[in-house]
CSV table of C-alpha atoms in Angstrom, one decimal:
chain,number,residue,atom,x,y,z
A,1151,UNK,CA,0.0,0.0,0.0
A,1152,UNK,CA,1.5,3.4,-1.0
A,1153,UNK,CA,2.6,5.7,1.8
A,1154,UNK,CA,1.0,9.1,2.3
A,1155,UNK,CA,3.5,11.6,1.2
A,1156,UNK,CA,4.3,15.1,2.3
A,1157,UNK,CA,6.0,18.0,0.6
A,1158,UNK,CA,8.6,17.1,-2.0
A,1159,UNK,CA,10.9,18.6,-4.7
A,1160,UNK,CA,12.1,17.3,-8.1
A,1161,UNK,CA,14.9,18.5,-10.2
A,1162,UNK,CA,15.2,17.0,-13.7
A,1163,UNK,CA,17.3,17.3,-16.8
A,1164,UNK,CA,15.8,16.2,-20.2
A,1165,UNK,CA,17.8,15.2,-23.3
A,1166,UNK,CA,15.6,14.9,-26.4
A,1167,UNK,CA,16.6,11.9,-28.5
A,1168,UNK,CA,13.9,12.4,-31.1
A,1169,UNK,CA,10.8,14.6,-31.3
A,1170,UNK,CA,8.8,12.0,-29.3
A,1171,UNK,CA,11.5,10.3,-27.1
A,1172,UNK,CA,13.7,11.7,-24.3
A,1173,UNK,CA,16.0,10.5,-21.6
A,1174,UNK,CA,15.3,12.2,-18.2
A,1175,UNK,CA,17.8,12.3,-15.3
A,1176,UNK,CA,16.1,13.2,-12.0
A,1177,UNK,CA,16.7,13.9,-8.4
A,1178,UNK,CA,13.7,13.5,-6.1
A,1179,UNK,CA,13.2,14.5,-2.4
A,1180,UNK,CA,9.9,13.4,-0.9
A,1181,UNK,CA,8.9,14.0,2.7
A,1182,UNK,CA,7.1,11.1,4.3
A,1183,UNK,CA,4.9,12.1,7.2
A,1184,UNK,CA,5.1,10.0,10.4
A,1185,UNK,CA,2.6,7.2,11.0
A,1186,UNK,CA,0.5,8.7,13.9
A,1187,UNK,CA,-0.7,5.3,15.0
A,1188,UNK,CA,2.8,4.0,15.4
A,1189,UNK,CA,3.9,7.1,17.2
A,1190,UNK,CA,0.9,6.7,19.7
A,1191,UNK,CA,1.9,3.1,20.3
A,1192,UNK,CA,5.5,4.2,21.1
A,1193,UNK,CA,4.2,7.0,23.3
A,1194,UNK,CA,2.2,4.6,25.4
A,1195,UNK,CA,5.4,2.6,26.0
A,1196,UNK,CA,7.6,5.6,26.6
A,1197,UNK,CA,5.3,7.9,28.6
A,1198,UNK,CA,4.5,7.8,32.2
A,1199,UNK,CA,0.8,8.4,31.4
A,1200,UNK,CA,-0.1,6.3,28.4
A,1201,UNK,CA,-3.2,8.2,27.6
A,1202,UNK,CA,-1.3,11.4,26.7
A,1203,UNK,CA,-0.7,12.2,23.1
A,1204,UNK,CA,2.7,11.6,21.5
A,1205,UNK,CA,3.3,15.4,21.2
A,1206,UNK,CA,2.8,15.8,25.0
A,1207,UNK,CA,5.4,13.1,25.6
A,1208,UNK,CA,7.8,14.8,23.3
A,1209,UNK,CA,8.0,12.0,20.7
A,1210,UNK,CA,8.2,13.0,17.0
A,1211,UNK,CA,9.6,11.6,13.9
A,1212,UNK,CA,10.7,12.6,10.4
A,1213,UNK,CA,11.2,10.4,7.3
A,1214,UNK,CA,12.5,11.4,3.9
A,1215,UNK,CA,13.0,9.7,0.6
A,1216,UNK,CA,15.8,10.7,-1.8
A,1217,UNK,CA,16.1,9.2,-5.3
A,1218,UNK,CA,18.4,9.6,-8.2
A,1219,UNK,CA,16.9,8.0,-11.3
A,1220,UNK,CA,17.3,7.7,-15.1
A,1221,UNK,CA,14.1,7.5,-17.1
A,1222,UNK,CA,12.7,7.0,-20.6
A,1223,UNK,CA,10.0,9.4,-21.7
A,1224,UNK,CA,7.7,9.0,-24.6
A,1225,UNK,CA,5.7,12.2,-25.4
A,1226,UNK,CA,3.2,13.5,-27.9
A,1227,UNK,CA,2.6,17.2,-28.3
A,1228,UNK,CA,-0.3,19.0,-29.9
A,1229,UNK,CA,-0.6,22.8,-30.5
A,1230,UNK,CA,-2.0,23.4,-27.0
A,1231,UNK,CA,-2.0,20.0,-25.1
A,1232,UNK,CA,0.2,17.0,-24.9
A,1233,UNK,CA,0.8,13.9,-22.9
A,1234,UNK,CA,3.7,11.7,-21.9
A,1235,UNK,CA,4.6,8.3,-20.4
A,1236,UNK,CA,7.7,8.0,-18.2
A,1237,UNK,CA,9.4,5.2,-16.5
A,1238,UNK,CA,12.8,4.0,-15.3
A,1239,UNK,CA,14.9,3.1,-12.3
A,1240,UNK,CA,17.6,4.2,-10.0
A,1241,UNK,CA,18.9,4.5,-6.5
A,1242,UNK,CA,16.4,5.2,-3.6
A,1243,UNK,CA,17.5,6.2,0.0
A,1244,UNK,CA,15.0,6.4,2.9
A,1245,UNK,CA,16.1,8.1,6.1
A,1246,UNK,CA,14.1,8.3,9.3
A,1247,UNK,CA,14.6,9.7,12.8
A,1248,UNK,CA,12.7,9.3,16.1
A,1249,UNK,CA,13.2,12.2,18.4
A,1250,UNK,CA,12.3,13.0,22.0
A,1251,UNK,CA,12.2,16.5,23.6
A,1252,UNK,CA,12.3,15.7,27.3
A,1253,UNK,CA,13.7,19.0,28.5
A,1254,UNK,CA,11.7,22.2,28.8
A,1255,UNK,CA,12.7,24.8,26.2
A,1256,UNK,CA,15.0,27.5,27.7
A,1257,UNK,CA,16.7,25.2,30.3
A,1258,UNK,CA,20.1,26.7,31.1
A,1259,UNK,CA,23.0,24.4,30.2
A,1260,UNK,CA,24.9,23.1,33.2
A,1261,UNK,CA,27.6,20.3,33.4
A,1262,UNK,CA,25.1,17.8,34.7
A,1263,UNK,CA,23.1,17.9,31.4
A,1264,UNK,CA,26.3,17.0,29.5
A,1265,UNK,CA,26.9,14.1,31.9
A,1266,UNK,CA,23.4,12.7,31.0
A,1267,UNK,CA,24.1,12.9,27.3
A,1268,UNK,CA,22.3,16.1,26.4
A,1269,UNK,CA,23.9,18.7,24.2
A,1270,UNK,CA,24.0,22.4,24.6
A,1271,UNK,CA,23.3,25.1,22.0
A,1272,UNK,CA,24.0,28.8,22.8
A,1273,UNK,CA,24.0,28.1,26.5
A,1274,UNK,CA,20.7,26.2,26.6
A,1275,UNK,CA,20.0,22.5,26.7
A,1276,UNK,CA,19.0,21.2,23.3
A,1277,UNK,CA,15.4,20.0,23.2
A,1278,UNK,CA,16.0,18.1,20.0
A,1279,UNK,CA,17.4,14.7,21.0
A,1280,UNK,CA,17.5,11.9,18.4
A,1281,UNK,CA,16.7,8.5,19.9
A,1282,UNK,CA,17.0,6.4,16.8
A,1283,UNK,CA,18.0,7.1,13.2
A,1284,UNK,CA,18.1,4.7,10.3
A,1285,UNK,CA,18.8,4.9,6.6
A,1286,UNK,CA,18.2,2.3,3.9
A,1287,UNK,CA,19.2,2.3,0.3
A,1288,UNK,CA,18.4,0.1,-2.6
A,1289,UNK,CA,17.5,0.1,-6.3
A,1290,UNK,CA,14.0,0.9,-7.4
A,1291,UNK,CA,11.7,1.5,-10.3
A,1292,UNK,CA,9.1,4.0,-11.3
A,1293,UNK,CA,6.4,4.5,-14.0
A,1294,UNK,CA,3.7,7.0,-14.7
A,1295,UNK,CA,2.4,9.7,-17.0
A,1296,UNK,CA,1.5,13.3,-17.3
A,1297,UNK,CA,-0.2,16.0,-19.3
A,1298,UNK,CA,1.3,19.2,-20.6
A,1299,UNK,CA,-0.3,22.6,-21.6
A,1300,UNK,CA,1.7,24.8,-23.9
A,1301,UNK,CA,1.8,28.3,-22.4
A,1302,UNK,CA,3.8,30.3,-25.0
A,1303,UNK,CA,4.9,30.0,-28.6
A,1304,UNK,CA,8.5,29.4,-27.2
A,1305,UNK,CA,7.2,26.0,-25.9
A,1306,UNK,CA,7.1,26.8,-22.2
A,1307,UNK,CA,4.8,24.2,-20.8
A,1308,UNK,CA,2.9,23.6,-17.6
A,1309,UNK,CA,2.9,19.9,-16.6
A,1310,UNK,CA,1.2,17.7,-14.1
A,1311,UNK,CA,2.3,14.2,-13.5
A,1312,UNK,CA,1.6,11.1,-11.3
A,1313,UNK,CA,4.2,8.4,-11.0
A,1314,UNK,CA,4.4,5.2,-8.9
A,1315,UNK,CA,7.8,4.7,-7.2
A,1316,UNK,CA,8.8,1.3,-5.7
A,1317,UNK,CA,11.9,0.3,-3.8
A,1318,UNK,CA,12.2,-2.9,-1.8
A,1319,UNK,CA,14.6,-1.2,0.7
A,1320,UNK,CA,16.4,-4.4,1.7
A,1321,UNK,CA,13.3,-6.6,1.8
A,1322,UNK,CA,12.1,-5.5,5.3
A,1323,UNK,CA,9.9,-2.5,4.6
A,1324,UNK,CA,9.4,-1.4,1.0
A,1325,UNK,CA,8.9,2.1,-0.1
A,1326,UNK,CA,5.9,2.8,-2.3
A,1327,UNK,CA,4.7,6.3,-3.1
A,1328,UNK,CA,2.7,8.0,-5.8
A,1329,UNK,CA,3.6,11.7,-5.8
A,1330,UNK,CA,1.7,14.2,-8.0
A,1331,UNK,CA,4.2,16.7,-9.4
A,1332,UNK,CA,3.3,20.0,-11.1
A,1333,UNK,CA,5.7,22.4,-12.7
A,1334,UNK,CA,7.0,24.4,-15.7
A,1335,UNK,CA,9.3,23.0,-18.3
A,1336,UNK,CA,10.7,24.4,-21.5
């Protein structure tokens, strides 16, 4: 089942082979929001009062997906509208962190905090403590399509695309997303 995805950015370079075929090199960053159900389960184990929300216990997480891919694109362009199919493969890296903010913001840094493993920033105890971090990388594939709208006679186009990305990530937890990308290309 594809993950819900958050904000993302894509940077691509297109080399036209013929009037209908192109090779596309692409870098993708996609934010992956935390699974609230999993955070609540962890909070019930980590908090003194299991009924409190994960934010009250200080647990939060972040996950990001980075991909570097090479893709084949078949496209057809009319005077105003066009469409394309795109697919390929590459390297996918997923990185996640579980953090805990157990110290009140504004706590003055004293040597005892360092002894307990906390770090200090500008004279105050850091409230951003990483409990666990993990990164996985593996090959992956993608396929999808999009539509274009010609905006000018100089072939500046608006595009919208949906593409399925799959990476097995070492066989334990696969990464599957379907981001919808919009942008301008020329």
